[in-house]
Amino acid sequence: MTQYCECCKSRKPLVGFDRGLRNCADCQATGEVARKEAAEAQARQQAKEERKRLKRKKRRAPRQRTCPVCLQTLSISGDRLPPHVNGRRAPCDGSNQALPVARTDALDHRLPGSFETGGR
Ligand SMILES: [Zn+2]
Ligand SMILES: [Zn+2]
């Protein structure tokens, strides 16, 4: 008769087996249980902090740019404007454009509304 030990991940004789903790006699004797539990607790803690870190990172990740064509604020994931539609639900001419330089005076060269009558 054997029981699966959660600690050493193998089947062990029932003799001395702790059914509550699901640890075999060997693991209880060597203190392996406590050691593994401590390691697991540490791993859990690390995973938790890692998740927290990723979450913080993620929240900062989406960059926002204003499309120079339709002036919508878009979330940027690459180095191009994502495909999007303008106010008339037509694909915007700014879709897939390289990102505008983050300087407002670059935008001033475009006449406002010059793209709005494109009708394409
Ligand atoms: Zn064991
Ligand atoms: Zn646009």
JSON list of C-alpha atoms and ligand atoms in Angstrom, two decimals:
[
{"chain": "A", "resi": 1, "resn": "MET", "atom": "CA", "xyz": [0.00, 0.00, 0.00]},
{"chain": "A", "resi": 2, "resn": "THR", "atom": "CA", "xyz": [1.45, 3.34, -1.00]},
{"chain": "A", "resi": 3, "resn": "GLN", "atom": "CA", "xyz": [0.39, 6.95, -0.86]},
{"chain": "A", "resi": 4, "resn": "TYR", "atom": "CA", "xyz": [1.40, 9.83, -3.07]},
{"chain": "A", "resi": 5, "resn": "CYS", "atom": "CA", "xyz": [3.58, 12.24, -1.15]},
{"chain": "A", "resi": 6, "resn": "GLU", "atom": "CA", "xyz": [3.02, 15.89, -2.02]},
{"chain": "A", "resi": 7, "resn": "CYS", "atom": "CA", "xyz": [6.47, 16.72, -0.83]},
{"chain": "A", "resi": 8, "resn": "CYS", "atom": "CA", "xyz": [8.77, 14.39, -2.72]},
{"chain": "A", "resi": 9, "resn": "LYS", "atom": "CA", "xyz": [6.25, 13.85, -5.50]},
{"chain": "A", "resi": 10, "resn": "SER", "atom": "CA", "xyz": [6.41, 10.09, -5.44]},
{"chain": "A", "resi": 11, "resn": "ARG", "atom": "CA", "xyz": [4.53, 7.18, -4.01]},
{"chain": "A", "resi": 12, "resn": "LYS", "atom": "CA", "xyz": [5.71, 6.16, -0.57]},
{"chain": "A", "resi": 13, "resn": "PRO", "atom": "CA", "xyz": [4.78, 3.42, 1.88]},
{"chain": "A", "resi": 14, "resn": "LEU", "atom": "CA", "xyz": [1.88, 4.27, 4.13]},
{"chain": "A", "resi": 15, "resn": "VAL", "atom": "CA", "xyz": [3.96, 3.64, 7.20]},
{"chain": "A", "resi": 16, "resn": "GLY", "atom": "CA", "xyz": [4.43, 6.93, 8.98]},
{"chain": "A", "resi": 17, "resn": "PHE", "atom": "CA", "xyz": [2.56, 8.76, 6.28]},
{"chain": "A", "resi": 18, "resn": "ASP", "atom": "CA", "xyz": [0.88, 11.96, 7.40]},
{"chain": "A", "resi": 19, "resn": "ARG", "atom": "CA", "xyz": [-2.43, 11.91, 5.58]},
{"chain": "A", "resi": 20, "resn": "GLY", "atom": "CA", "xyz": [-3.33, 15.41, 6.64]},
{"chain": "A", "resi": 21, "resn": "LEU", "atom": "CA", "xyz": [-0.18, 16.99, 5.28]},
{"chain": "A", "resi": 22, "resn": "ARG", "atom": "CA", "xyz": [0.18, 14.31, 2.60]},
{"chain": "A", "resi": 23, "resn": "ASN", "atom": "CA", "xyz": [3.84, 13.89, 3.46]},
{"chain": "A", "resi": 24, "resn": "CYS", "atom": "CA", "xyz": [5.69, 10.63, 3.76]},
{"chain": "A", "resi": 25, "resn": "ALA", "atom": "CA", "xyz": [7.68, 9.59, 6.80]},
{"chain": "A", "resi": 26, "resn": "ASP", "atom": "CA", "xyz": [10.94, 10.32, 5.02]},
{"chain": "A", "resi": 27, "resn": "CYS", "atom": "CA", "xyz": [10.04, 13.89, 4.26]},
{"chain": "A", "resi": 28, "resn": "GLN", "atom": "CA", "xyz": [8.78, 14.52, 7.76]},
{"chain": "A", "resi": 29, "resn": "ALA", "atom": "CA", "xyz": [11.95, 13.09, 9.24]},
{"chain": "A", "resi": 30, "resn": "THR", "atom": "CA", "xyz": [14.38, 15.02, 7.11]},
{"chain": "A", "resi": 31, "resn": "GLY", "atom": "CA", "xyz": [12.61, 18.33, 7.54]},
{"chain": "A", "resi": 32, "resn": "GLU", "atom": "CA", "xyz": [12.17, 18.37, 3.80]},
{"chain": "A", "resi": 33, "resn": "VAL", "atom": "CA", "xyz": [8.56, 19.39, 4.31]},
{"chain": "A", "resi": 34, "resn": "ALA", "atom": "CA", "xyz": [9.37, 22.55, 6.16]},
{"chain": "A", "resi": 35, "resn": "ARG", "atom": "CA", "xyz": [12.12, 23.39, 3.73]},
{"chain": "A", "resi": 36, "resn": "LYS", "atom": "CA", "xyz": [9.86, 22.96, 0.73]},
{"chain": "A", "resi": 37, "resn": "GLU", "atom": "CA", "xyz": [7.08, 24.87, 2.33]},
{"chain": "A", "resi": 38, "resn": "ALA", "atom": "CA", "xyz": [9.40, 27.75, 3.00]},
{"chain": "A", "resi": 39, "resn": "ALA", "atom": "CA", "xyz": [10.67, 27.62, -0.57]},
{"chain": "A", "resi": 40, "resn": "GLU", "atom": "CA", "xyz": [7.14, 27.53, -1.89]},
{"chain": "A", "resi": 41, "resn": "ALA", "atom": "CA", "xyz": [6.09, 30.43, 0.27]},
{"chain": "A", "resi": 42, "resn": "GLN", "atom": "CA", "xyz": [9.05, 32.36, -1.03]},
{"chain": "A", "resi": 43, "resn": "ALA", "atom": "CA", "xyz": [8.23, 31.44, -4.62]},
{"chain": "A", "resi": 44, "resn": "ARG", "atom": "CA", "xyz": [4.65, 32.52, -4.09]},
{"chain": "A", "resi": 45, "resn": "GLN", "atom": "CA", "xyz": [5.80, 35.80, -2.64]},
{"chain": "A", "resi": 46, "resn": "GLN", "atom": "CA", "xyz": [8.14, 36.34, -5.57]},
{"chain": "A", "resi": 47, "resn": "ALA", "atom": "CA", "xyz": [5.41, 35.52, -8.08]},
{"chain": "A", "resi": 48, "resn": "LYS", "atom": "CA", "xyz": [3.16, 37.99, -6.34]},
{"chain": "A", "resi": 49, "resn": "GLU", "atom": "CA", "xyz": [5.75, 40.72, -6.54]},
{"chain": "A", "resi": 50, "resn": "GLU", "atom": "CA", "xyz": [6.50, 39.84, -10.14]},
{"chain": "A", "resi": 51, "resn": "ARG", "atom": "CA", "xyz": [2.82, 40.17, -11.00]},
{"chain": "A", "resi": 52, "resn": "LYS", "atom": "CA", "xyz": [2.67, 43.48, -9.21]},
{"chain": "A", "resi": 53, "resn": "ARG", "atom": "CA", "xyz": [5.71, 44.67, -11.10]},
{"chain": "A", "resi": 54, "resn": "LEU", "atom": "CA", "xyz": [4.28, 43.57, -14.45]},
{"chain": "A", "resi": 55, "resn": "LYS", "atom": "CA", "xyz": [1.01, 45.24, -13.66]},
{"chain": "A", "resi": 56, "resn": "ARG", "atom": "CA", "xyz": [2.73, 48.52, -12.95]},
{"chain": "A", "resi": 57, "resn": "LYS", "atom": "CA", "xyz": [4.76, 48.15, -16.12]},
{"chain": "A", "resi": 58, "resn": "LYS", "atom": "CA", "xyz": [1.72, 47.31, -18.17]},
{"chain": "A", "resi": 59, "resn": "ARG", "atom": "CA", "xyz": [-0.19, 50.30, -17.00]},
{"chain": "A", "resi": 60, "resn": "ARG", "atom": "CA", "xyz": [2.57, 52.55, -18.19]},
{"chain": "A", "resi": 61, "resn": "ALA", "atom": "CA", "xyz": [3.12, 50.67, -21.45]},
{"chain": "A", "resi": 62, "resn": "PRO", "atom": "CA", "xyz": [0.37, 51.97, -23.73]},
{"chain": "A", "resi": 63, "resn": "ARG", "atom": "CA", "xyz": [1.69, 55.15, -25.21]},
{"chain": "A", "resi": 64, "resn": "GLN", "atom": "CA", "xyz": [-0.78, 57.63, -26.45]},
{"chain": "A", "resi": 65, "resn": "ARG", "atom": "CA", "xyz": [-0.38, 59.68, -29.54]},
{"chain": "A", "resi": 66, "resn": "THR", "atom": "CA", "xyz": [-2.64, 62.05, -31.32]},
{"chain": "A", "resi": 67, "resn": "CYS", "atom": "CA", "xyz": [-3.28, 61.13, -34.93]},
{"chain": "A", "resi": 68, "resn": "PRO", "atom": "CA", "xyz": [-2.17, 64.12, -37.04]},
{"chain": "A", "resi": 69, "resn": "VAL", "atom": "CA", "xyz": [-4.97, 63.42, -39.50]},
{"chain": "A", "resi": 70, "resn": "CYS", "atom": "CA", "xyz": [-8.10, 62.96, -37.43]},
{"chain": "A", "resi": 71, "resn": "LEU", "atom": "CA", "xyz": [-6.70, 64.24, -34.13]},
{"chain": "A", "resi": 72, "resn": "GLN", "atom": "CA", "xyz": [-7.93, 61.20, -32.22]},
{"chain": "A", "resi": 73, "resn": "THR", "atom": "CA", "xyz": [-5.89, 60.02, -29.28]},
{"chain": "A", "resi": 74, "resn": "LEU", "atom": "CA", "xyz": [-4.62, 56.52, -30.08]},
{"chain": "A", "resi": 75, "resn": "SER", "atom": "CA", "xyz": [-2.82, 53.89, -28.04]},
{"chain": "A", "resi": 76, "resn": "ILE", "atom": "CA", "xyz": [0.44, 53.00, -29.70]},
{"chain": "A", "resi": 77, "resn": "SER", "atom": "CA", "xyz": [2.04, 49.59, -29.34]},
{"chain": "A", "resi": 78, "resn": "GLY", "atom": "CA", "xyz": [4.62, 49.71, -32.12]},
{"chain": "A", "resi": 79, "resn": "ASP", "atom": "CA", "xyz": [6.29, 52.48, -34.05]},
{"chain": "A", "resi": 80, "resn": "ARG", "atom": "CA", "xyz": [3.30, 53.17, -36.23]},
{"chain": "A", "resi": 81, "resn": "LEU", "atom": "CA", "xyz": [-0.17, 54.51, -35.71]},
{"chain": "A", "resi": 82, "resn": "PRO", "atom": "CA", "xyz": [-2.64, 51.66, -35.38]},
{"chain": "A", "resi": 83, "resn": "PRO", "atom": "CA", "xyz": [-5.30, 51.28, -38.06]},
{"chain": "A", "resi": 84, "resn": "HIS", "atom": "CA", "xyz": [-8.30, 53.26, -36.99]},
{"chain": "A", "resi": 85, "resn": "VAL", "atom": "CA", "xyz": [-11.35, 54.98, -38.34]},
{"chain": "A", "resi": 86, "resn": "ASN", "atom": "CA", "xyz": [-12.19, 58.63, -38.35]},
{"chain": "A", "resi": 87, "resn": "GLY", "atom": "CA", "xyz": [-15.37, 60.30, -37.20]},
{"chain": "A", "resi": 88, "resn": "ARG", "atom": "CA", "xyz": [-17.22, 59.12, -40.28]},
{"chain": "A", "resi": 89, "resn": "ARG", "atom": "CA", "xyz": [-16.17, 55.51, -39.64]},
{"chain": "A", "resi": 90, "resn": "ALA", "atom": "CA", "xyz": [-13.98, 55.51, -42.71]},
{"chain": "A", "resi": 91, "resn": "PRO", "atom": "CA", "xyz": [-10.42, 54.25, -42.40]},
{"chain": "A", "resi": 92, "resn": "CYS", "atom": "CA", "xyz": [-8.32, 57.18, -41.36]},
{"chain": "A", "resi": 93, "resn": "ASP", "atom": "CA", "xyz": [-5.48, 58.31, -43.60]},
{"chain": "A", "resi": 94, "resn": "GLY", "atom": "CA", "xyz": [-3.32, 58.28, -40.52]},
{"chain": "A", "resi": 95, "resn": "SER", "atom": "CA", "xyz": [-3.64, 54.50, -40.16]},
{"chain": "A", "resi": 96, "resn": "ASN", "atom": "CA", "xyz": [-0.26, 52.77, -40.24]},
{"chain": "A", "resi": 97, "resn": "GLN", "atom": "CA", "xyz": [1.55, 56.06, -40.55]},
{"chain": "A", "resi": 98, "resn": "ALA", "atom": "CA", "xyz": [4.88, 56.32, -38.88]},
{"chain": "A", "resi": 99, "resn": "LEU", "atom": "CA", "xyz": [4.52, 57.96, -35.51]},
{"chain": "A", "resi": 100, "resn": "PRO", "atom": "CA", "xyz": [4.40, 61.70, -35.63]},
{"chain": "A", "resi": 101, "resn": "VAL", "atom": "CA", "xyz": [7.33, 63.39, -34.01]},
{"chain": "A", "resi": 102, "resn": "ALA", "atom": "CA", "xyz": [6.33, 64.35, -30.52]},
{"chain": "A", "resi": 103, "resn": "ARG", "atom": "CA", "xyz": [6.77, 68.03, -31.16]},
{"chain": "A", "resi": 104, "resn": "THR", "atom": "CA", "xyz": [3.74, 70.17, -31.59]},
{"chain": "A", "resi": 105, "resn": "ASP", "atom": "CA", "xyz": [5.35, 72.49, -34.09]},
{"chain": "A", "resi": 106, "resn": "ALA", "atom": "CA", "xyz": [5.65, 69.58, -36.51]},
{"chain": "A", "resi": 107, "resn": "LEU", "atom": "CA", "xyz": [1.89, 69.40, -36.56]},
{"chain": "A", "resi": 108, "resn": "ASP", "atom": "CA", "xyz": [1.53, 73.08, -37.26]},
{"chain": "A", "resi": 109, "resn": "HIS", "atom": "CA", "xyz": [2.73, 72.55, -40.80]},
{"chain": "A", "resi": 110, "resn": "ARG", "atom": "CA", "xyz": [-0.43, 70.68, -41.57]},
{"chain": "A", "resi": 111, "resn": "LEU", "atom": "CA", "xyz": [-3.34, 72.91, -42.36]},
{"chain": "A", "resi": 112, "resn": "PRO", "atom": "CA", "xyz": [-6.25, 71.96, -40.16]},
{"chain": "A", "resi": 113, "resn": "GLY", "atom": "CA", "xyz": [-8.95, 70.23, -42.16]},
{"chain": "A", "resi": 114, "resn": "SER", "atom": "CA", "xyz": [-6.77, 69.64, -45.21]},
{"chain": "A", "resi": 115, "resn": "PHE", "atom": "CA", "xyz": [-7.39, 65.92, -44.92]},
{"chain": "A", "resi": 116, "resn": "GLU", "atom": "CA", "xyz": [-10.99, 66.07, -43.94]},
{"chain": "A", "resi": 117, "resn": "THR", "atom": "CA", "xyz": [-12.27, 66.71, -47.45]},
{"chain": "A", "resi": 118, "resn": "GLY", "atom": "CA", "xyz": [-10.37, 63.82, -48.96]},
{"chain": "A", "resi": 119, "resn": "GLY", "atom": "CA", "xyz": [-13.56, 61.85, -49.39]},
{"chain": "A", "resi": 120, "resn": "ARG", "atom": "CA", "xyz": [-11.72, 58.61, -49.91]},
{"chain": "B", "resi": 1, "resn": "ZN", "atom": "ZN", "xyz": [7.96, 12.50, 0.73]},
{"chain": "B", "resi": 2, "resn": "ZN", "atom": "ZN", "xyz": [-6.48, 59.25, -37.65]}
]
